[in-house]
Short mmCIF file of C-alpha atoms and ligand atoms in Angstrom, two decimals:
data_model
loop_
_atom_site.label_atom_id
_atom_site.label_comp_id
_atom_site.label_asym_id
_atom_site.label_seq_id
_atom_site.Cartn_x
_atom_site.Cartn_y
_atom_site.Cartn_z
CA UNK A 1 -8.73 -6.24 10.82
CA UNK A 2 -6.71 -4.19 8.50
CA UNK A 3 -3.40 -5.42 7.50
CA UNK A 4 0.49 -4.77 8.18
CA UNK A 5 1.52 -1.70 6.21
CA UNK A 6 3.22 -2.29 2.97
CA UNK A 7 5.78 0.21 1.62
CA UNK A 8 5.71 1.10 -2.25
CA UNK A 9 9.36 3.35 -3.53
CA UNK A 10 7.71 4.85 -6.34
CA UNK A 11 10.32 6.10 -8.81
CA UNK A 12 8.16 8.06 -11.74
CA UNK A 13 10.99 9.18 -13.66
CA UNK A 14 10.87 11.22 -16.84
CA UNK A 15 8.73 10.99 -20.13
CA UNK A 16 5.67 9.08 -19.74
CA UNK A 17 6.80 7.79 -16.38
CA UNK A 18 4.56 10.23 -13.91
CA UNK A 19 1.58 10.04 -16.24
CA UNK A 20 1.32 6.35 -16.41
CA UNK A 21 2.53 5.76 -12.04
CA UNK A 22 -0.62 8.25 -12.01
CA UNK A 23 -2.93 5.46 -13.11
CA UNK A 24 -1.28 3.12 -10.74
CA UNK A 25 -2.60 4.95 -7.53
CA UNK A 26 -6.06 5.12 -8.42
CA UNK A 27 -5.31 0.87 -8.54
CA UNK A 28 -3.65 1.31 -5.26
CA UNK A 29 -6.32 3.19 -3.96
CA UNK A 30 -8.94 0.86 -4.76
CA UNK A 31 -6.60 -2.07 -3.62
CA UNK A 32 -6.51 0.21 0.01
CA UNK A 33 -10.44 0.95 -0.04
CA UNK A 34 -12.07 -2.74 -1.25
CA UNK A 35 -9.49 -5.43 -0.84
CA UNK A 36 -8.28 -4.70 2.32
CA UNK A 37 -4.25 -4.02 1.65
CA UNK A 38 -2.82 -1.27 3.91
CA UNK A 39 -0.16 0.10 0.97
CA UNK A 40 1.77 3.22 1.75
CA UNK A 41 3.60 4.84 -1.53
CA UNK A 42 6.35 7.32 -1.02
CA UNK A 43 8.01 9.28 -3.58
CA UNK A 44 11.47 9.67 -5.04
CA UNK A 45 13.38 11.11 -8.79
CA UNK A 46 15.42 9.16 -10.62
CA UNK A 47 16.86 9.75 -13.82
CA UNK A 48 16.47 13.07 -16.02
CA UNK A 49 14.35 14.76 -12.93
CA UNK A 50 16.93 13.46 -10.42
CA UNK A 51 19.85 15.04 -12.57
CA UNK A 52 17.40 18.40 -12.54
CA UNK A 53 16.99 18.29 -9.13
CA UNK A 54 19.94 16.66 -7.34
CA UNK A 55 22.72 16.74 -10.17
CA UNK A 56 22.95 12.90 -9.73
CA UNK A 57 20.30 10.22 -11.45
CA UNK A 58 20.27 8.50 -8.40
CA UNK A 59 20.13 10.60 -5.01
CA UNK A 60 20.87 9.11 -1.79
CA UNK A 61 17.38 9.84 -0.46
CA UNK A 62 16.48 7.63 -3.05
CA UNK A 63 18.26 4.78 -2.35
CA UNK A 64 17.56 4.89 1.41
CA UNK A 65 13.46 5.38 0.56
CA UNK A 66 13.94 2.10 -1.54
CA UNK A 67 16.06 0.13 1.47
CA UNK A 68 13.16 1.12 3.22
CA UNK A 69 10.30 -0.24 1.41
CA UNK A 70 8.75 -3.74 0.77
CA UNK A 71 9.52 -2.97 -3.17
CA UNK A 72 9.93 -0.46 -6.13
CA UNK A 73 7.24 0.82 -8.80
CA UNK A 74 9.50 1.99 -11.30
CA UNK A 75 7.82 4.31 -14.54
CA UNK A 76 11.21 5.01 -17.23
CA UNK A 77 14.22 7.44 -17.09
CA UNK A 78 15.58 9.35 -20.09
CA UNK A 79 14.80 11.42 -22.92
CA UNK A 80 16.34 14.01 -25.39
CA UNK A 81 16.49 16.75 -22.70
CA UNK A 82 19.62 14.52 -21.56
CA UNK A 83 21.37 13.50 -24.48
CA UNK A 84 23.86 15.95 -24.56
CA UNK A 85 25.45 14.85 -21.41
CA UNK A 86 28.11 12.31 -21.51
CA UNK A 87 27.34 8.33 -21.52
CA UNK A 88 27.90 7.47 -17.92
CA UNK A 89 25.85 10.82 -16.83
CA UNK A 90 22.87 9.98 -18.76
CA UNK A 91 19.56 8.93 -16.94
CA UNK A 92 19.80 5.45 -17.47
CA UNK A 93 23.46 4.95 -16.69
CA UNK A 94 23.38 6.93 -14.12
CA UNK A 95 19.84 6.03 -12.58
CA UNK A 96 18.18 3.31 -13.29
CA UNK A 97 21.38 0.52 -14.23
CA UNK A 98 23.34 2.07 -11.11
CA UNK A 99 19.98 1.36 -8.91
CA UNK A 100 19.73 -2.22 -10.78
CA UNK A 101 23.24 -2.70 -9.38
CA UNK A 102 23.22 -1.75 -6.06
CA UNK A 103 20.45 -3.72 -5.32
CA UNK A 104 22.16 -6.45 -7.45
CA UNK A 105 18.67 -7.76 -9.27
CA UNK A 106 19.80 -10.45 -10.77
CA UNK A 107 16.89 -11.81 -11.91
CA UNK A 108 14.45 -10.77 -14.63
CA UNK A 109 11.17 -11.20 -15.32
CA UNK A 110 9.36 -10.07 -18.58
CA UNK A 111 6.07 -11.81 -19.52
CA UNK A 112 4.73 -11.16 -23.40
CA UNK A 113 1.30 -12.18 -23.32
CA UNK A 114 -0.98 -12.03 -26.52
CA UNK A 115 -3.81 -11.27 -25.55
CA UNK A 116 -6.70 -12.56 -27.73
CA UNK A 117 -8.49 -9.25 -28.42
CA UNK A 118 -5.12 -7.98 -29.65
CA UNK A 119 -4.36 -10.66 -32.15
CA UNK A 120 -4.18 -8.17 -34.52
CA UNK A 121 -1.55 -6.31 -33.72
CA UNK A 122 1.08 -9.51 -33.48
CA UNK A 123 3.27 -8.99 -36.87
CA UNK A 124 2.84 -13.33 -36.95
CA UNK A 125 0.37 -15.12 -39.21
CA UNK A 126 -3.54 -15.28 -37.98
CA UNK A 127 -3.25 -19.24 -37.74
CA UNK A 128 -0.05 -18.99 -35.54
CA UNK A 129 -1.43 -16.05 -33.18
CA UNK A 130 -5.15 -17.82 -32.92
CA UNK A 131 -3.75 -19.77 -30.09
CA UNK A 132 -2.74 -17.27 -28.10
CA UNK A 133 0.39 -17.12 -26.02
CA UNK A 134 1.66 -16.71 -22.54
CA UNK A 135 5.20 -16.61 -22.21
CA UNK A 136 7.71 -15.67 -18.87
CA UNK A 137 10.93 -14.69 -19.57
CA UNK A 138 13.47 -15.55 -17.00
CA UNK A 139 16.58 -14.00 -17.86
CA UNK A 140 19.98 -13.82 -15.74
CA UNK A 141 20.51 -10.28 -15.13
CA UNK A 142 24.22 -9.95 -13.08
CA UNK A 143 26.47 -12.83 -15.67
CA UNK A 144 27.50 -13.63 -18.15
CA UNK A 145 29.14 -12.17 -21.34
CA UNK A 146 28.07 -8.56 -20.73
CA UNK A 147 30.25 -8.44 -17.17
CA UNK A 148 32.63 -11.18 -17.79
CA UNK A 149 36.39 -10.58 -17.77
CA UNK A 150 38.76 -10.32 -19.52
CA UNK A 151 36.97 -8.42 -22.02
CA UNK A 152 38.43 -5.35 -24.56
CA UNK A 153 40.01 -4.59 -27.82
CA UNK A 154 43.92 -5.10 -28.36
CA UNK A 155 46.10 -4.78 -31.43
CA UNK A 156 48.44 -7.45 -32.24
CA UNK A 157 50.79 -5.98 -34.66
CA UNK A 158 48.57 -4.27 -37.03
CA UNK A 159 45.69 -6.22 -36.49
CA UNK A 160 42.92 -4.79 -33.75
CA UNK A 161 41.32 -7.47 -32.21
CA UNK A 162 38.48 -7.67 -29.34
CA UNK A 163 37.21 -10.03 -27.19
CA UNK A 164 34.30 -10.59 -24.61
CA UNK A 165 34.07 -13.56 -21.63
CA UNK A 166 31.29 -15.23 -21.33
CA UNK A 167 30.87 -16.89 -17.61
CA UNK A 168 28.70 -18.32 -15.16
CA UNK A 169 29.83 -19.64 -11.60
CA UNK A 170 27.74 -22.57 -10.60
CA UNK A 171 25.97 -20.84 -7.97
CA UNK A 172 24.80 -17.92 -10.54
CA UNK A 173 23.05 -20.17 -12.42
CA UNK A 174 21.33 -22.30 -9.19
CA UNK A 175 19.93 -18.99 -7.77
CA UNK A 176 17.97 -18.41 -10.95
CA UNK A 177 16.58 -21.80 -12.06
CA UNK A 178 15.29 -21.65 -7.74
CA UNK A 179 13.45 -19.25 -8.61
CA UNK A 180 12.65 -20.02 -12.38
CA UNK A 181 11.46 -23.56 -10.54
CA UNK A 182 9.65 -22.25 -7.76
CA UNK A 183 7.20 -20.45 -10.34
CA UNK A 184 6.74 -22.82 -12.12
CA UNK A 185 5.47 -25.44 -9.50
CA UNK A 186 3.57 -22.95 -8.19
CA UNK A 187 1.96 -21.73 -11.43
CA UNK A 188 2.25 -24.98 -12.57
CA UNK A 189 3.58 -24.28 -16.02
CA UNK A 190 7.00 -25.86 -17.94
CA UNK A 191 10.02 -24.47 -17.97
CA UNK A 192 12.71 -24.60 -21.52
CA UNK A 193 15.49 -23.52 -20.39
CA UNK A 194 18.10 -22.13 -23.42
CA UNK A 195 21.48 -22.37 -23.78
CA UNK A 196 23.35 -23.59 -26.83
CA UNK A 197 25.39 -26.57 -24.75
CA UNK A 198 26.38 -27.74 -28.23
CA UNK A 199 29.14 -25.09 -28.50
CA UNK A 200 29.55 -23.46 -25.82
CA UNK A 201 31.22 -25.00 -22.20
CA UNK A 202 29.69 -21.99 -20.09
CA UNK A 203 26.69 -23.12 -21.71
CA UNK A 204 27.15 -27.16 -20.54
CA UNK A 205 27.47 -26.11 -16.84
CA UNK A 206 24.48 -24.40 -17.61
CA UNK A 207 22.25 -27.47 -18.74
CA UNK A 208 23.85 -29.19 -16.15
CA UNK A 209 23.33 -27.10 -13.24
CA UNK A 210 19.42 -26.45 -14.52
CA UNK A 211 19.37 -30.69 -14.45
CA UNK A 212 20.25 -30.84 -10.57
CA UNK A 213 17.82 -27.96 -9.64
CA UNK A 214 14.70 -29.62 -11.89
CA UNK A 215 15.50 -33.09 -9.85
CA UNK A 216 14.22 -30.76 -6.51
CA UNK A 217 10.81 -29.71 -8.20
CA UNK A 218 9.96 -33.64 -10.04
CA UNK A 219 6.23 -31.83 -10.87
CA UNK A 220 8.00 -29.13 -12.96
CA UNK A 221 8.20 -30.41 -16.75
CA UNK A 222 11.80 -29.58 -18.10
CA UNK A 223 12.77 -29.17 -21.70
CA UNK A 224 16.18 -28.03 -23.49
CA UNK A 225 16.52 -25.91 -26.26
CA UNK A 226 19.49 -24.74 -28.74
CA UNK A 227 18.95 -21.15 -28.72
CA UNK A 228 19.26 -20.77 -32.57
CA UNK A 229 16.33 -23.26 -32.67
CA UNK A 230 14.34 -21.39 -29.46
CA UNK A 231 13.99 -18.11 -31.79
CA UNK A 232 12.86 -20.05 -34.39
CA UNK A 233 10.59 -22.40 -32.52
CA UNK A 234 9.18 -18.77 -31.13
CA UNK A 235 8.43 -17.27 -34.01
CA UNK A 236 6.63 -20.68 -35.58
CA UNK A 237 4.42 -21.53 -32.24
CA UNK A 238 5.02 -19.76 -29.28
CA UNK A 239 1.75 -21.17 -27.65
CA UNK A 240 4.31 -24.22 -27.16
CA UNK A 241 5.99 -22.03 -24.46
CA UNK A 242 5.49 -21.26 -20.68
CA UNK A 243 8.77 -20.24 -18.89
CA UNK A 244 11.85 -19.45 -20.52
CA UNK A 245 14.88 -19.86 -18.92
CA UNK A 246 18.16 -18.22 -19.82
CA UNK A 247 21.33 -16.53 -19.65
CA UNK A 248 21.77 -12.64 -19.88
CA UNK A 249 23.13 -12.94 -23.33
CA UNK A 250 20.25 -14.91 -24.95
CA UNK A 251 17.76 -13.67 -22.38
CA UNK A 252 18.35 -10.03 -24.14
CA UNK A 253 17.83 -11.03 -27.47
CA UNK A 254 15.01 -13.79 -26.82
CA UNK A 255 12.64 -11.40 -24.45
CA UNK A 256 12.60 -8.59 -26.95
CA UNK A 257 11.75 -11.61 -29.32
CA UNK A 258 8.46 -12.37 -27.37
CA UNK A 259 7.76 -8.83 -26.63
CA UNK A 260 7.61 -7.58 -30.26
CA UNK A 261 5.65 -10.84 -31.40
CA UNK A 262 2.54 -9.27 -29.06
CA UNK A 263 2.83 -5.71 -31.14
CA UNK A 264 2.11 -3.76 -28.30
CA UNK A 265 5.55 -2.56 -25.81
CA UNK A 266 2.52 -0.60 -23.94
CA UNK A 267 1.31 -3.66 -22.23
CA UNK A 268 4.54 -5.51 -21.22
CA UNK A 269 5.70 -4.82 -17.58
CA UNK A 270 8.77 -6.68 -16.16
CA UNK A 271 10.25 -7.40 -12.66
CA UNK A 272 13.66 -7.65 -11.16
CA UNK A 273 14.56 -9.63 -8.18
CA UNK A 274 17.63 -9.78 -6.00
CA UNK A 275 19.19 -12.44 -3.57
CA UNK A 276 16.38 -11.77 -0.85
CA UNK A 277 13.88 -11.69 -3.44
CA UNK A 278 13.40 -7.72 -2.99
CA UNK A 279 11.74 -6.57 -6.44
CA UNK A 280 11.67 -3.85 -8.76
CA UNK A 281 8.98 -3.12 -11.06
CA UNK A 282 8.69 -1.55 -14.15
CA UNK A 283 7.09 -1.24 -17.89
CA UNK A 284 9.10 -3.04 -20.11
CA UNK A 285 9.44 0.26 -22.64
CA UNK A 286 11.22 2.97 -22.13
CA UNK A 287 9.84 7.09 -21.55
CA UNK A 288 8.49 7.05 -24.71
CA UNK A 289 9.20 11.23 -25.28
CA UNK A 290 7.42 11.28 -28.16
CA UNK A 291 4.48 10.96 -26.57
CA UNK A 292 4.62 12.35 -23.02
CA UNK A 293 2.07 15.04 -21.62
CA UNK A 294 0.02 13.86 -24.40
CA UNK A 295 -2.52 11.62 -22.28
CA UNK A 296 -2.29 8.81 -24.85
CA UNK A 297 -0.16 6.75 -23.40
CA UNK A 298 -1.16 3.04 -22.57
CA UNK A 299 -1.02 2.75 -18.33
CA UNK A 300 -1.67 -0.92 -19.03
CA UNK A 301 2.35 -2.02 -18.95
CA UNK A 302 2.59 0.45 -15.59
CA UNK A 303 -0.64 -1.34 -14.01
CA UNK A 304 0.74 -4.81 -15.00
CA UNK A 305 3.92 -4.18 -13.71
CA UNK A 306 1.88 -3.23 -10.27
CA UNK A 307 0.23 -6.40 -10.65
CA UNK A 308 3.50 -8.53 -10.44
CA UNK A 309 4.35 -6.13 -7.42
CA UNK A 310 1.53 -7.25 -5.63
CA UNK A 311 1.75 -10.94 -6.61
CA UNK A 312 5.27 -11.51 -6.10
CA UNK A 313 6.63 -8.66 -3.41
CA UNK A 314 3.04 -8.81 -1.00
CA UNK A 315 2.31 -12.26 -2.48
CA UNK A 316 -1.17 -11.81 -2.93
CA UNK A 317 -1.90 -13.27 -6.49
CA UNK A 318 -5.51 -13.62 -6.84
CA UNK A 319 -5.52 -9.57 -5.86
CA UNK A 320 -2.77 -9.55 -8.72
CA UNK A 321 -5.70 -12.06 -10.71
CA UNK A 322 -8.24 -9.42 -10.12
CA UNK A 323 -6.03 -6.69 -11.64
CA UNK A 324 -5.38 -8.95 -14.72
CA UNK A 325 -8.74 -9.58 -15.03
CA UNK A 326 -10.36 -5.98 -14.88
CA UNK A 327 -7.68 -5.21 -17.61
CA UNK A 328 -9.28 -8.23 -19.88
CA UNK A 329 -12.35 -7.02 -19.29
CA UNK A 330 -11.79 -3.19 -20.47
CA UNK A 331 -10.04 -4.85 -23.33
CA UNK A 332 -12.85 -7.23 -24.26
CA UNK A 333 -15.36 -4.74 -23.82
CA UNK A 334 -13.04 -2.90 -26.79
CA UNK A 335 -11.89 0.32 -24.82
CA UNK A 336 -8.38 1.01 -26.95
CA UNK A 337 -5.72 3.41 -26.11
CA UNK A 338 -4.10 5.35 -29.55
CA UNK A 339 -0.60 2.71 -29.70
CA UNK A 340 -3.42 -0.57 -29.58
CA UNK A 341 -6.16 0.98 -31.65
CA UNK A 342 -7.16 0.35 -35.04
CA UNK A 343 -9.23 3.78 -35.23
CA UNK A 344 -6.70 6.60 -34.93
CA UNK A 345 -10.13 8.57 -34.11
CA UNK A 346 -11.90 6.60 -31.31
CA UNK A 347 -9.59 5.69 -28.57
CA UNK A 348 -9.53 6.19 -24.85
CA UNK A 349 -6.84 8.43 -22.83
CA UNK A 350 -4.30 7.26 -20.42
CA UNK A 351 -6.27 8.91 -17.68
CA UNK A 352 -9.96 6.91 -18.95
CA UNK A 353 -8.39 3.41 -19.61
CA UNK A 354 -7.07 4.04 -15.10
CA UNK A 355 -10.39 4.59 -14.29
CA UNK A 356 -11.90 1.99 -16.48
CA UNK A 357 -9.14 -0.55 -15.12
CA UNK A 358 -10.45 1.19 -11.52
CA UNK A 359 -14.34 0.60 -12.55
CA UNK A 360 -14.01 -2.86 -13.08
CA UNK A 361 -11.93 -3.95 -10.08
CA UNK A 362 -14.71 -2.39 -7.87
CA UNK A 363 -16.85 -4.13 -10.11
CA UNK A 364 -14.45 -7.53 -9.74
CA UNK A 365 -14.48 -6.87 -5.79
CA UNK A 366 -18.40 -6.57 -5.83
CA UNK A 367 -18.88 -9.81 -7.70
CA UNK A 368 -15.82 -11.91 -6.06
CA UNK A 369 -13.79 -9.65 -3.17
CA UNK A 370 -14.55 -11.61 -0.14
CA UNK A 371 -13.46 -14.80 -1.94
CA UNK A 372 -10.61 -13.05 -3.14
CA UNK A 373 -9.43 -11.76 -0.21
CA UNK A 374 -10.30 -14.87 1.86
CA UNK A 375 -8.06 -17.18 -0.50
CA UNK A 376 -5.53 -14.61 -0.77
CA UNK A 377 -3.45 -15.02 2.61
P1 NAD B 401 10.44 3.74 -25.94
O1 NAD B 401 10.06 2.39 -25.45
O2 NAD B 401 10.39 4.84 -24.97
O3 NAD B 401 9.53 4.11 -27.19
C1 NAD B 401 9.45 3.30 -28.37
C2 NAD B 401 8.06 3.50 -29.01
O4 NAD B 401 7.08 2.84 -28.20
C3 NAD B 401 7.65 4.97 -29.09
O5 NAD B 401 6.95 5.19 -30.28
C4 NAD B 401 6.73 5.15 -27.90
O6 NAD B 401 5.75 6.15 -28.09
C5 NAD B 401 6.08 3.76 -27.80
N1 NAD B 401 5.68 3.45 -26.42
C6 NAD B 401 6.48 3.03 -25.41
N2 NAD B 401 5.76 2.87 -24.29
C7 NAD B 401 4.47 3.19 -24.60
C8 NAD B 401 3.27 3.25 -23.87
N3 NAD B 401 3.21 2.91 -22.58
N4 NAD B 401 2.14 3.63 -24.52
C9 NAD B 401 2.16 3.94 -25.81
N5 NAD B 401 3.28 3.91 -26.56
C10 NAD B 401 4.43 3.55 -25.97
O7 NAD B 401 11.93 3.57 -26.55
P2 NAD B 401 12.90 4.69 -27.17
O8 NAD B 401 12.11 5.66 -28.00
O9 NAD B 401 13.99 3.91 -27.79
O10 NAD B 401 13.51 5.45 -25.91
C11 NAD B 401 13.01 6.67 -25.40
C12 NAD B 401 13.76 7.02 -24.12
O11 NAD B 401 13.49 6.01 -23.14
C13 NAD B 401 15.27 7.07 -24.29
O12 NAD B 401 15.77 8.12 -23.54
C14 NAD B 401 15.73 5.73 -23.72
O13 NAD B 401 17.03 5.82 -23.23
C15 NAD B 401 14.72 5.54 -22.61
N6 NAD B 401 14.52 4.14 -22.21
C16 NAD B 401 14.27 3.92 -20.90
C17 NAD B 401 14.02 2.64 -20.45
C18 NAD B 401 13.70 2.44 -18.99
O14 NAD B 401 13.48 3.40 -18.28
N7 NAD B 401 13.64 1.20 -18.53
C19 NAD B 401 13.96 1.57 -21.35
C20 NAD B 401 14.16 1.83 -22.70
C21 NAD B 401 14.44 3.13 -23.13
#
């Protein structure tokens, strides 16, 4: 029997966006063909191509395609084509943080896994990186410092002086650690959860509140860190890590921490969720000009980031498993696009490492797709 229809927004964008969504339909269509998913993708601009085409980085017709589906697949806005226009008109303002806030995502996920093959690439010492690391960053996306008020820059006599508030209501922080929790129980991983209670009161409610949620989930192991010791304790062992939980503020800093520990921004995707757990999806890197219509760029961070889409938005995770895997596979078997190769002169295209991804989930199917499926309802 073929299964309820599933809506995908797909939002290319600019840069390396449309190349890299490209890869993600030939995983869609092999999701559609083998593993028995009924997904439907529909098209819409945002960013640089929206301002092209519609004068605005986010069109209504975008926003009403998105209210309409079961999630986004996001690629990246932006690029130098745009620059000249001012702040608030530029792609990302004007796309992709006005569509973040409308559909008030305030949760975000970012995993930075090493992956073994790629060991190499992690700026950390061989001994540290041997063990490998998995880590989910859960960062609040809506609080905190970056929207608190009051916030500005006054003079007092002579003197300029400028301040930010840093906040969190009680019910900001629950929302997250529920969902922070309920990943963890059923991924069965421990959560740290950052703060720096030691100074900062915003930061006591937040231990606090994070206490009362953990006594819900007693399976989930808790732990507290200072966050000047959690980038330190990071950069020394971050195999000692499987959820981190934290504020906007420290979430910023700490996830770009873990991502640039893995050396490779092509293979990160992330995932935004709002109140009714509706989810965006997207590479965590940006359009990467520099690059674009070149067919080198890694689809890897695009795929993964359709991955999470499947496993969190159509919760089917051992599909989402299956896509992980194929991608281990193509890695272990040493296929390499340019940004994760150590030959400049032997690497595989954006458009070869899709189909190799493709190859080996048919492959995956043929060995384990009734199982899959069966387990995966
Ligand atoms: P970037 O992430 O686009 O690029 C940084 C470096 O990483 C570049 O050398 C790029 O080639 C490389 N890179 C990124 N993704 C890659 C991939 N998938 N495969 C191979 N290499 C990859 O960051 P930037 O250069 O600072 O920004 C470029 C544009 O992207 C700007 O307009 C910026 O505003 C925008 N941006 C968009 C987003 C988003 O859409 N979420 C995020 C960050 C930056």
């Amino acid at each position: 029997m073929k299964k309820k229809q599933k809506i995908i927004a797909v939002l290319p964008g600019d840069g390396i966006g449309p190349e890299v969504i490209n890869e993600t339909y030939k995983i869609i269509k092999v999701l559609n063909n083998y593993f028995n998913l009924n997904i439907k993708t529909k098209e819409y601009h945002i960013g640089g191509i929206a301002i092209d085409k519609f004068g605005t980085g986010l069109p209504e017709i975008t926003i009403s395609g998105c209210k309409k589906a079961n999630a986004i697949l996001l690629g990246s806005v932006g690029g130098p084509k745009w620059n000249f226009l001012p702040l608030n008109k530029q792609p990302e303002r004007s796309g992709l943080l006005k569509l973040r806030k409308k559909f008030n995502f305030f949760c975000n996920l970012r995993p930075a896994k090493l992956h073994i093959e790629l060991q190499n690439l992690s700026p950390l010492k061989k001994e540290i990186t041997l063990k490998g690391f998995n880590i989910l960053c859960i960062r609040e996306l809506t609080g905190g410092i970056y929207f608190g008020k009051p916030k500005g820059i006054k003079k007092n006599k002579n003197e300029k002086y400028a301040f930010d508030t840093e906040i969190y209501s009680e019910f900001e922080i629950k929302r997250i650690a529920n969902i922070a929790f309920e990943i963890a129980q059923k991924k069965k991983l421990k959560i740290t959860s950052i703060d720096k209670a030691n100074v900062l009161e915003s930061s006591v409610l937040w231990r606090r509140t994070v206490e009362k949620i953990a006594k819900k989930f007693p399976s989930v192991p808790l732990k507290h860190l200072y966050v000047d010791n959690a980038a330190m304790q990071i950069i020394k062992d971050p195999s000692q890590f499987d959820i981190i939980l934290t504020s906007n503020l420290f979430g910023d800093i700490l996830s770009d921490e873990c991502a640039a520990i893995t050396g490779s921004i092509g293979m990160l995707p992330s995932a935004s969720f709002n109140e009714k757990k509706f989810g965006m999806y997207e590479p965590a890197g940006g359009s990467a000009p520099d690059i674009q219509n070149k067919n080198v760029a890694n689809p890897i961070a695009q795929i993964l980031s359709l991955s999470m889409l499947i496993e969190y938005s159509l919760n089917k995770p051992k599909i989402a498993f299956a896509i992980n895997k194929s991608i281990n596979e193509v890695l272990k078997k040493g296929y390499r696009t340019l940004d994760i190769s150590n030959n400049k002169e032997n690497f595989v295209t954006t458009k070869e490492m899709g189909n190799l991804i493709t190859e080996f989930l048919i492959k995956e199917y043929e060995k384990n797709g009734k199982n899959i499926i069966s387990k995966d309802i």
